Amino acid sequence: MNYSLLTSTNPAEIKSDCIAVSIFTNKQLSTAARQLDNAIDGIISKFLSIADFSGKCGQSHLLYTNTGQCSCILLVGCGKENEFNQETACTVIKKASKKIAETSAKHATLFLLDTLSERIICEQSMRQSILTFSDSIYSFNKYKSTPKEEAKLEQVCMAFTTEPPCDVTKMLAEGKAIAKGMHLSRDLANQPGNVCTPTFMAETAQSLGRQYDSISVDVLDEDDMQALGMGAFLSVSKGSKEPGKMIVLHYKGTDNSNRPIALVGKGVTFDTGGISLKPGSNMDEMKFDMCGAASVMGTINACAEMQLPINLVAVLATAENMPSSQATKPGDIVTSMSGKTIEVLNTDAEGRLVLCDALTYVGRYNPEIVIDTATLTGACVVALGHHISAVLANSDELARDLIDAGNEINDKTWQLPMNESYTKQLKSSFADLGNIGGPGAGAITAGCFLSKFAEDYEWAHIDIAGTAWKGKNATGRPVPLLSQYLINKASN
Ligand code: BES
Ligand code: MN
Ligand code: ZN
């Protein structure tokens, strides 16, 4: 999809297959709607005077015309004008993209963010619009012999009757960059487990390194990890023929020697549960157990597109969790890179095992902040469902910054608590730690487990078990959240 911009434009003076304009509550015409209406003999106001169209948020109607200027006008209800925000923008653009897809329009011009007077709301709505549009046209059909009919729409123009109150060129670029990162993340995650192996993840990272001068990639293989003493990670990949990989990406966006921000992602390319085998129903969805790693890769892609002036290091812990005669067994004790010993009481709690060594490893880059993201626990889905990701952190300030960033870009999170009482649930009879904390508060005890390996820096963990995919389709979350956090970080 091509996106473009037009500011200080009268809709009566442009040519486009479809022009979308806002109608506010009580049939109130927006500036763009009024200007267009004046130029086409009041077609819009005549329609509104007889139709059940009040302008409430999410309403829409296509008016076909023969004015020569455009073949259809899309009226979109935007609710109360002074209540328009990034969430309304999301609803409105989603609706508009659906309606436009019903037409044969190749070129659409949207005057839907017009009349925003606040800079922040303009910025958020602008980014949000691009994400929403690109989400609405996303599909993954690499493996269908007869692919779905391609969308006809080629060009979307975001248009304004005045000079908008924010840097729309910049916001468009940011929106496009984040959408690109989400696309990469979703494509990776939607790949089946027999294609998207740790090796495939490493190849994808390396190709990203070839595309951008600002990105470089190192891949640690199992011998390297053995030499580093990553016994926790290796206990997971051990049962599989697919070799595990620790993938390290560096993004250099500035020459300053500030400590980097680190992103860590769980990349279990398929989670059978191992010897603690999962039940069969919906096990196919465990191909999505690498969404943490995929979203970190997507975020690095977005940062490189935006050329954000920060330095990042990303560590993707990629492995396949399989049962076999070589697999780790319940009760096995392994030594992590940190030196802490772990009793693997359940081989299905494997995410924390690959992540704990990644968290120790990333310490060598002396990071200012470390954020890991993972489809870590079913308990997180029980706690928060599919709408909101969980944040756990050893720094309330960092948790706050992540929650704020998520709200800004509509990729929401909620903080869960951590304290010593929960950590105690991880006691083992034989080792320093067990890898499970019993039936209560599973998302929290998983966070507590990770916190034991993140004591040297400010750290937050984002559990995306409920948000990384929806039905059988990856969502690309939390690429927007991480990107927004880093945009904010870069501007401070
Ligand atoms: N990848 C799963 C978590 C998961 C389950 C994510 C369902 C999304 C949907 C993780 O590796 C896992 O199996 N966790 C166990 C931990 C338990 C054994 C302590 C779980 O949540 O059941
Ligand atoms: Mn598991
Ligand atoms: Zn898992």
Short mmCIF file of N, CA and C and ligand atoms in Angstrom, two decimals, residues 266 271 289 350, ligand 3:
data_model
loop_
_atom_site.label_atom_id
_atom_site.label_comp_id
_atom_site.label_asym_id
_atom_site.label_seq_id
_atom_site.Cartn_x
_atom_site.Cartn_y
_atom_site.Cartn_z
N LYS A 266 11.26 -14.20 23.56
CA LYS A 266 11.10 -15.66 23.59
C LYS A 266 10.79 -16.13 22.17
N ASP A 271 6.10 -25.17 20.68
CA ASP A 271 6.10 -25.62 22.07
C ASP A 271 5.12 -26.80 22.24
N ASP A 289 4.54 -19.51 19.59
CA ASP A 289 5.30 -19.32 20.84
C ASP A 289 6.63 -18.58 20.60
N GLU A 350 9.10 -23.80 29.66
CA GLU A 350 10.39 -23.71 28.97
C GLU A 350 10.78 -22.28 28.61
ZN ZN B 3 6.01 -21.84 25.61
#
